[in-house]
Structures are given as C-alpha cells and as structure tokens.
Amino acid sequence: MKKISLLMSFVVMLSLTAANTKLVKLVIEYPEKLVKGTEVPKGIQNLEKSRGKDVAPALLEIPEGCENLAEEKEVTASDEDPSVGDLDYIVDADADGNEYIQIEEGLQWVQINLEESKTLYAAHIWHYHAQPRVYNDIVVQISDDPDFIKGVKTVFNNDHDNSSGLGKGTDKNYIEEFYGKSIKIDGVKGQYIRFYSNGNSADKSNHYTEIQVFGK
Ligand SMILES: [Ca+2]
Ligand SMILES: [Ca+2]
C-alpha cells in the first residue's frame, strides 16, 4: 500500500514538473535581407513548402529561461582552415550575411563545444543567405563525445538517400533566407553539437554564417 502511494506521489510530481514548464516563443534576431530577387533553385526534391512572399516563419516554443549557449564558444570543423572567413564568425551572435565561412567541398561538418553537458531545445542556423540556395544533406547531431562515436542523437536530418552514411532522414530540404532555419530539439542533453552539410544547389562548397543553440 505504502509503495503504491509513494509511486502515486512520484507520478503527480512528474506531471507537475511538466505542467510548470512555461513555454515562450523563440525570438530570433534576423539580419538584414540581402536577396533582392525571387529566383529559386530548380529541381530540388523534398523541398519545404513555400510560405509565400515575405511571410516570416512561425516561431518555435521553448521552455522559458533558455539562452544562446553557442555564443563565443569553441568551434571546430572537419576543415579547420576555411578558404573564406574565420570559424569564430559562426558563434559571434551576428547573422550578417556578408560574414560567412567557406570550407571544403563534399560532406563536411562544424562543431560547437558548449563546455558542459546542457539540455537543448532549439538550434537556429544560417548557412549563406545572400542567394536563395539549398544546402545538401543537412544533419544535426548532439553528443557528449567530441568524436561523435558514442551516444550520438540526431535531431535533424534531410539526407533522404543516406548519401552521407549517417542514416536516412525525413526532414525537408529548405531554401536559405535571412530568416535562417529553426530546428526543434526535444530536450536532448549534450556538450557538443555538430552540423553536417554536403555542398549546395549553387556550388559544392559548404558555408556557415551563424549558428545559435538554445538550452539551459
Ligand atoms: Ca543525400
Ligand atoms: Ca556570425
């Protein structure tokens, strides 16, 4: 009997905790819009539905009290020597489209070290928004292992044919724009977050303007 009532109070406590988590809109500071025309890449499979001209994306809801944990943190990459820009541009909390990095062709990644294991609820990313493009095979993973061998959780994957070898994803392709892209994360814990891409609809290179990671 005592065991059952203990269990009951544990269940009540759990549901109270869930109910008490206040959700707030994830408000993103958008950079200046650089694209003037409306040209969009042709022949992209599994493309996200267009919202129509100048319609802002819906804001994600995340628990109150989250902050951008990526700001000024250490960035590493599969290509440590970008041909354009500096890896630090990615975490300077500024999505100015004139300041981006370019790293090697093919499947490449950049990774942010959050310094300790954090619970993450969203990531927001701009690859390159001076031209409407689609980046290929975007995969986002979280782990406590800097080498991403053990305990890897995938939170976004639009590699529909598993050409990356990281597994087949069901997320949609999307066109880069100054709004960037919000990725919902369901409270996944980890110290490192890694972002893959494999070229884009305009060229084979990989670019990053800004990544923000929200959690606590
Ligand atoms: Ca692919
Ligand atoms: Ca930046």
mmCIF file of C-alpha atoms and ligand atoms in Angstrom:
data_model
loop_
_atom_site.group_PDB
_atom_site.id
_atom_site.type_symbol
_atom_site.label_atom_id
_atom_site.label_comp_id
_atom_site.label_asym_id
_atom_site.label_seq_id
_atom_site.Cartn_x
_atom_site.Cartn_y
_atom_site.Cartn_z
ATOM 1 C CA MET A 1 0.000 0.000 0.000
ATOM 2 C CA LYS A 2 2.762 2.377 1.043
ATOM 3 C CA LYS A 3 4.659 1.525 -2.130
ATOM 4 C CA ILE A 4 1.635 2.412 -4.289
ATOM 5 C CA SER A 5 1.077 5.799 -2.625
ATOM 6 C CA LEU A 6 4.778 6.595 -2.962
ATOM 7 C CA LEU A 7 4.582 5.750 -6.634
ATOM 8 C CA MET A 8 1.445 7.889 -6.987
ATOM 9 C CA SER A 9 3.093 10.947 -5.443
ATOM 10 C CA PHE A 10 6.088 10.445 -7.747
ATOM 11 C CA VAL A 11 3.776 10.410 -10.783
ATOM 12 C CA VAL A 12 1.991 13.586 -9.531
ATOM 13 C CA MET A 13 5.359 15.281 -9.012
ATOM 14 C CA LEU A 14 6.446 14.392 -12.533
ATOM 15 C CA SER A 15 3.292 15.782 -14.136
ATOM 16 C CA LEU A 16 3.547 18.963 -12.027
ATOM 17 C CA THR A 17 7.083 19.486 -13.287
ATOM 18 C CA ALA A 18 5.921 19.111 -16.888
ATOM 19 C CA ALA A 19 2.936 21.443 -16.365
ATOM 20 C CA ASN A 20 5.087 24.081 -14.638
ATOM 21 C CA THR A 21 7.492 24.462 -17.531
ATOM 22 C CA LYS A 22 6.344 27.678 -19.121
ATOM 23 C CA LEU A 23 6.888 27.817 -22.871
ATOM 24 C CA VAL A 24 7.902 31.018 -24.606
ATOM 25 C CA LYS A 25 8.417 31.930 -28.254
ATOM 26 C CA LEU A 26 11.980 31.653 -29.526
ATOM 27 C CA VAL A 27 12.545 35.164 -30.825
ATOM 28 C CA ILE A 28 15.423 35.337 -33.290
ATOM 29 C CA GLU A 29 17.243 38.497 -34.256
ATOM 30 C CA TYR A 30 17.163 38.443 -38.051
ATOM 31 C CA PRO A 31 19.944 40.066 -40.072
ATOM 32 C CA GLU A 32 19.449 42.428 -42.980
ATOM 33 C CA LYS A 33 17.873 40.776 -46.010
ATOM 34 C CA LEU A 34 20.442 40.552 -48.818
ATOM 35 C CA VAL A 35 18.477 38.773 -51.529
ATOM 36 C CA LYS A 36 16.667 41.177 -53.820
ATOM 37 C CA GLY A 37 15.309 38.837 -56.496
ATOM 38 C CA THR A 38 12.963 35.872 -56.215
ATOM 39 C CA GLU A 39 14.958 33.261 -58.196
ATOM 40 C CA VAL A 40 14.830 29.881 -56.524
ATOM 41 C CA PRO A 41 16.829 26.729 -57.246
ATOM 42 C CA LYS A 42 15.052 24.303 -59.590
ATOM 43 C CA GLY A 43 14.588 20.552 -59.356
ATOM 44 C CA ILE A 44 15.048 20.144 -55.585
ATOM 45 C CA GLN A 45 13.398 17.007 -54.187
ATOM 46 C CA ASN A 46 11.519 17.023 -50.860
ATOM 47 C CA LEU A 47 11.524 20.798 -50.668
ATOM 48 C CA GLU A 48 9.761 22.519 -47.802
ATOM 49 C CA LYS A 49 6.525 24.223 -48.873
ATOM 50 C CA SER A 50 6.970 27.916 -49.646
ATOM 51 C CA ARG A 51 5.379 30.268 -47.119
ATOM 52 C CA GLY A 52 4.815 32.875 -49.818
ATOM 53 C CA LYS A 53 6.468 36.216 -50.316
ATOM 54 C CA ASP A 54 7.785 37.903 -47.151
ATOM 55 C CA VAL A 55 5.915 35.635 -44.733
ATOM 56 C CA ALA A 56 8.043 35.098 -41.623
ATOM 57 C CA PRO A 57 8.372 31.538 -40.297
ATOM 58 C CA ALA A 58 6.348 30.521 -37.257
ATOM 59 C CA LEU A 59 8.376 30.863 -34.055
ATOM 60 C CA LEU A 60 9.241 27.737 -32.089
ATOM 61 C CA GLU A 61 8.139 27.420 -28.478
ATOM 62 C CA ILE A 62 10.852 26.526 -25.996
ATOM 63 C CA PRO A 63 10.986 26.460 -22.166
ATOM 64 C CA GLU A 64 11.380 29.850 -20.532
ATOM 65 C CA GLY A 65 14.936 30.768 -19.469
ATOM 66 C CA CYS A 66 16.856 29.296 -22.417
ATOM 67 C CA GLU A 67 19.749 31.282 -23.842
ATOM 68 C CA ASN A 68 22.091 31.076 -26.815
ATOM 69 C CA LEU A 69 24.699 28.702 -25.375
ATOM 70 C CA ALA A 70 26.811 28.730 -28.544
ATOM 71 C CA GLU A 71 27.843 32.375 -28.319
ATOM 72 C CA GLU A 72 31.651 32.794 -28.217
ATOM 73 C CA LYS A 73 32.168 29.042 -27.702
ATOM 74 C CA GLU A 74 34.913 26.995 -29.359
ATOM 75 C CA VAL A 75 34.191 25.926 -32.948
ATOM 76 C CA THR A 76 35.993 23.062 -34.660
ATOM 77 C CA ALA A 77 35.428 21.693 -38.161
ATOM 78 C CA SER A 78 36.294 18.831 -40.500
ATOM 79 C CA ASP A 79 38.156 21.563 -42.408
ATOM 80 C CA GLU A 80 39.956 23.658 -39.785
ATOM 81 C CA ASP A 81 41.289 26.150 -42.322
ATOM 82 C CA PRO A 82 38.360 27.876 -44.094
ATOM 83 C CA SER A 83 39.162 29.360 -47.530
ATOM 84 C CA VAL A 84 36.869 32.263 -46.604
ATOM 85 C CA GLY A 85 36.322 33.704 -43.126
ATOM 86 C CA ASP A 86 37.108 32.504 -39.638
ATOM 87 C CA LEU A 87 35.378 29.717 -37.666
ATOM 88 C CA ASP A 88 34.614 32.230 -34.889
ATOM 89 C CA TYR A 89 32.169 34.038 -37.216
ATOM 90 C CA ILE A 90 29.755 31.153 -36.628
ATOM 91 C CA VAL A 91 29.270 31.957 -32.939
ATOM 92 C CA ASP A 92 29.543 35.751 -32.804
ATOM 93 C CA ALA A 93 25.738 36.106 -32.343
ATOM 94 C CA ASP A 94 25.533 38.074 -35.593
ATOM 95 C CA ALA A 95 23.928 36.609 -38.714
ATOM 96 C CA ASP A 96 25.154 39.372 -41.037
ATOM 97 C CA GLY A 97 25.168 37.643 -44.420
ATOM 98 C CA ASN A 98 28.394 39.350 -45.523
ATOM 99 C CA GLU A 99 30.370 37.492 -42.850
ATOM 100 C CA TYR A 100 30.472 33.765 -43.510
ATOM 101 C CA ILE A 101 32.955 30.940 -43.737
ATOM 102 C CA GLN A 102 33.618 28.643 -46.663
ATOM 103 C CA ILE A 103 35.006 25.176 -46.025
ATOM 104 C CA GLU A 104 35.945 22.313 -48.338
ATOM 105 C CA GLU A 105 33.709 20.557 -50.841
ATOM 106 C CA GLY A 106 31.864 17.332 -50.063
ATOM 107 C CA LEU A 107 30.471 16.166 -46.741
ATOM 108 C CA GLN A 108 31.879 18.456 -44.028
ATOM 109 C CA TRP A 109 30.938 19.452 -40.508
ATOM 110 C CA VAL A 110 31.333 22.219 -37.975
ATOM 111 C CA GLN A 111 31.005 21.551 -34.264
ATOM 112 C CA ILE A 112 30.423 23.716 -31.216
ATOM 113 C CA ASN A 113 31.749 22.831 -27.768
ATOM 114 C CA LEU A 114 29.211 24.063 -25.182
ATOM 115 C CA GLU A 115 31.832 23.437 -22.450
ATOM 116 C CA GLU A 116 29.481 21.291 -20.349
ATOM 117 C CA SER A 117 26.563 18.994 -20.975
ATOM 118 C CA LYS A 118 23.443 21.126 -21.490
ATOM 119 C CA THR A 119 19.794 20.356 -22.178
ATOM 120 C CA LEU A 120 18.991 21.701 -25.640
ATOM 121 C CA TYR A 121 15.639 22.815 -27.039
ATOM 122 C CA ALA A 122 16.438 24.531 -30.341
ATOM 123 C CA ALA A 123 19.146 25.401 -32.821
ATOM 124 C CA HIS A 124 18.976 28.190 -35.365
ATOM 125 C CA ILE A 125 21.211 28.193 -38.405
ATOM 126 C CA TRP A 126 22.119 30.361 -41.386
ATOM 127 C CA HIS A 127 24.436 28.743 -43.940
ATOM 128 C CA TYR A 128 24.564 31.543 -46.525
ATOM 129 C CA HIS A 129 21.658 33.850 -47.184
ATOM 130 C CA ALA A 130 22.931 36.246 -49.869
ATOM 131 C CA GLN A 131 21.398 33.963 -52.536
ATOM 132 C CA PRO A 132 18.470 31.514 -52.347
ATOM 133 C CA ARG A 133 20.168 28.113 -52.212
ATOM 134 C CA VAL A 134 19.519 24.696 -50.806
ATOM 135 C CA TYR A 135 22.294 23.003 -48.824
ATOM 136 C CA ASN A 136 22.504 19.228 -49.234
ATOM 137 C CA ASP A 137 22.416 16.549 -46.547
ATOM 138 C CA ILE A 138 21.967 18.735 -43.503
ATOM 139 C CA VAL A 139 22.378 16.568 -40.425
ATOM 140 C CA VAL A 140 22.492 17.915 -36.869
ATOM 141 C CA GLN A 141 23.742 15.707 -34.043
ATOM 142 C CA ILE A 142 24.315 16.099 -30.292
ATOM 143 C CA SER A 143 26.710 14.095 -28.122
ATOM 144 C CA ASP A 144 28.900 14.212 -25.037
ATOM 145 C CA ASP A 145 31.595 12.578 -27.170
ATOM 146 C CA PRO A 146 33.664 15.148 -29.135
ATOM 147 C CA ASP A 147 34.362 12.469 -31.775
ATOM 148 C CA PHE A 148 30.674 11.628 -32.217
ATOM 149 C CA ILE A 149 31.246 7.902 -31.906
ATOM 150 C CA LYS A 150 29.326 7.200 -28.685
ATOM 151 C CA GLY A 151 25.896 8.406 -27.525
ATOM 152 C CA VAL A 152 25.011 10.326 -30.691
ATOM 153 C CA LYS A 153 21.490 11.735 -31.048
ATOM 154 C CA THR A 154 20.349 13.053 -34.420
ATOM 155 C CA VAL A 155 17.929 15.980 -34.130
ATOM 156 C CA PHE A 156 17.658 16.956 -37.813
ATOM 157 C CA ASN A 157 18.391 15.019 -40.992
ATOM 158 C CA ASN A 158 17.288 15.850 -44.536
ATOM 159 C CA ASP A 159 19.614 13.359 -46.251
ATOM 160 C CA HIS A 160 16.797 11.348 -47.876
ATOM 161 C CA ASP A 161 19.030 8.793 -49.607
ATOM 162 C CA ASN A 162 21.678 8.354 -46.890
ATOM 163 C CA SER A 163 24.443 9.561 -49.211
ATOM 164 C CA SER A 164 26.162 10.924 -46.070
ATOM 165 C CA GLY A 165 26.225 7.463 -44.481
ATOM 166 C CA LEU A 166 24.764 8.983 -41.294
ATOM 167 C CA GLY A 167 21.347 7.397 -41.796
ATOM 168 C CA LYS A 168 18.309 8.260 -43.855
ATOM 169 C CA GLY A 169 16.483 11.427 -42.801
ATOM 170 C CA THR A 170 12.882 12.548 -43.221
ATOM 171 C CA ASP A 171 13.288 16.306 -42.674
ATOM 172 C CA LYS A 172 12.668 18.562 -45.661
ATOM 173 C CA ASN A 173 15.131 20.475 -47.808
ATOM 174 C CA TYR A 174 14.760 24.223 -47.460
ATOM 175 C CA ILE A 175 15.854 27.393 -49.223
ATOM 176 C CA GLU A 176 18.329 29.588 -47.346
ATOM 177 C CA GLU A 177 16.995 33.016 -46.430
ATOM 178 C CA PHE A 178 17.749 35.805 -43.968
ATOM 179 C CA TYR A 179 15.253 34.293 -41.505
ATOM 180 C CA GLY A 180 17.562 31.306 -41.096
ATOM 181 C CA LYS A 181 16.211 27.929 -40.033
ATOM 182 C CA SER A 182 14.923 26.900 -36.608
ATOM 183 C CA ILE A 183 15.455 23.302 -35.607
ATOM 184 C CA LYS A 184 13.371 21.948 -32.754
ATOM 185 C CA ILE A 185 15.192 19.832 -30.170
ATOM 186 C CA ASP A 186 13.233 17.888 -27.560
ATOM 187 C CA GLY A 187 15.402 18.471 -24.520
ATOM 188 C CA VAL A 188 18.395 16.455 -25.720
ATOM 189 C CA LYS A 189 21.438 16.613 -23.433
ATOM 190 C CA GLY A 190 24.986 17.004 -24.690
ATOM 191 C CA GLN A 191 28.166 19.044 -24.629
ATOM 192 C CA TYR A 192 28.795 19.063 -28.369
ATOM 193 C CA ILE A 193 26.553 19.862 -31.314
ATOM 194 C CA ARG A 194 27.653 19.048 -34.858
ATOM 195 C CA PHE A 195 26.235 20.320 -38.170
ATOM 196 C CA TYR A 196 26.872 18.463 -41.435
ATOM 197 C CA SER A 197 26.292 19.606 -44.995
ATOM 198 C CA ASN A 198 27.413 18.422 -48.418
ATOM 199 C CA GLY A 199 27.599 21.335 -50.835
ATOM 200 C CA ASN A 200 24.603 23.253 -52.086
ATOM 201 C CA SER A 201 22.473 23.938 -55.151
ATOM 202 C CA ALA A 202 24.882 26.671 -56.389
ATOM 203 C CA ASP A 203 28.277 25.017 -55.790
ATOM 204 C CA LYS A 204 29.972 22.131 -53.990
ATOM 205 C CA SER A 205 31.314 24.178 -51.079
ATOM 206 C CA ASN A 206 29.935 24.427 -47.564
ATOM 207 C CA HIS A 207 29.188 27.718 -45.850
ATOM 208 C CA TYR A 208 28.168 28.888 -42.394
ATOM 209 C CA THR A 209 27.172 32.383 -41.348
ATOM 210 C CA GLU A 210 25.815 31.798 -37.869
ATOM 211 C CA ILE A 211 24.656 29.046 -35.525
ATOM 212 C CA GLN A 212 22.756 29.656 -32.305
ATOM 213 C CA VAL A 213 21.909 26.892 -29.848
ATOM 214 C CA PHE A 214 19.246 27.378 -27.201
ATOM 215 C CA GLY A 215 19.065 25.469 -23.967
ATOM 216 C CA LYS A 216 19.956 25.547 -20.283
HETATM 217 CA CA CA B 1 21.663 12.884 -49.868
HETATM 218 CA CA CA B 2 28.044 35.204 -37.425
#
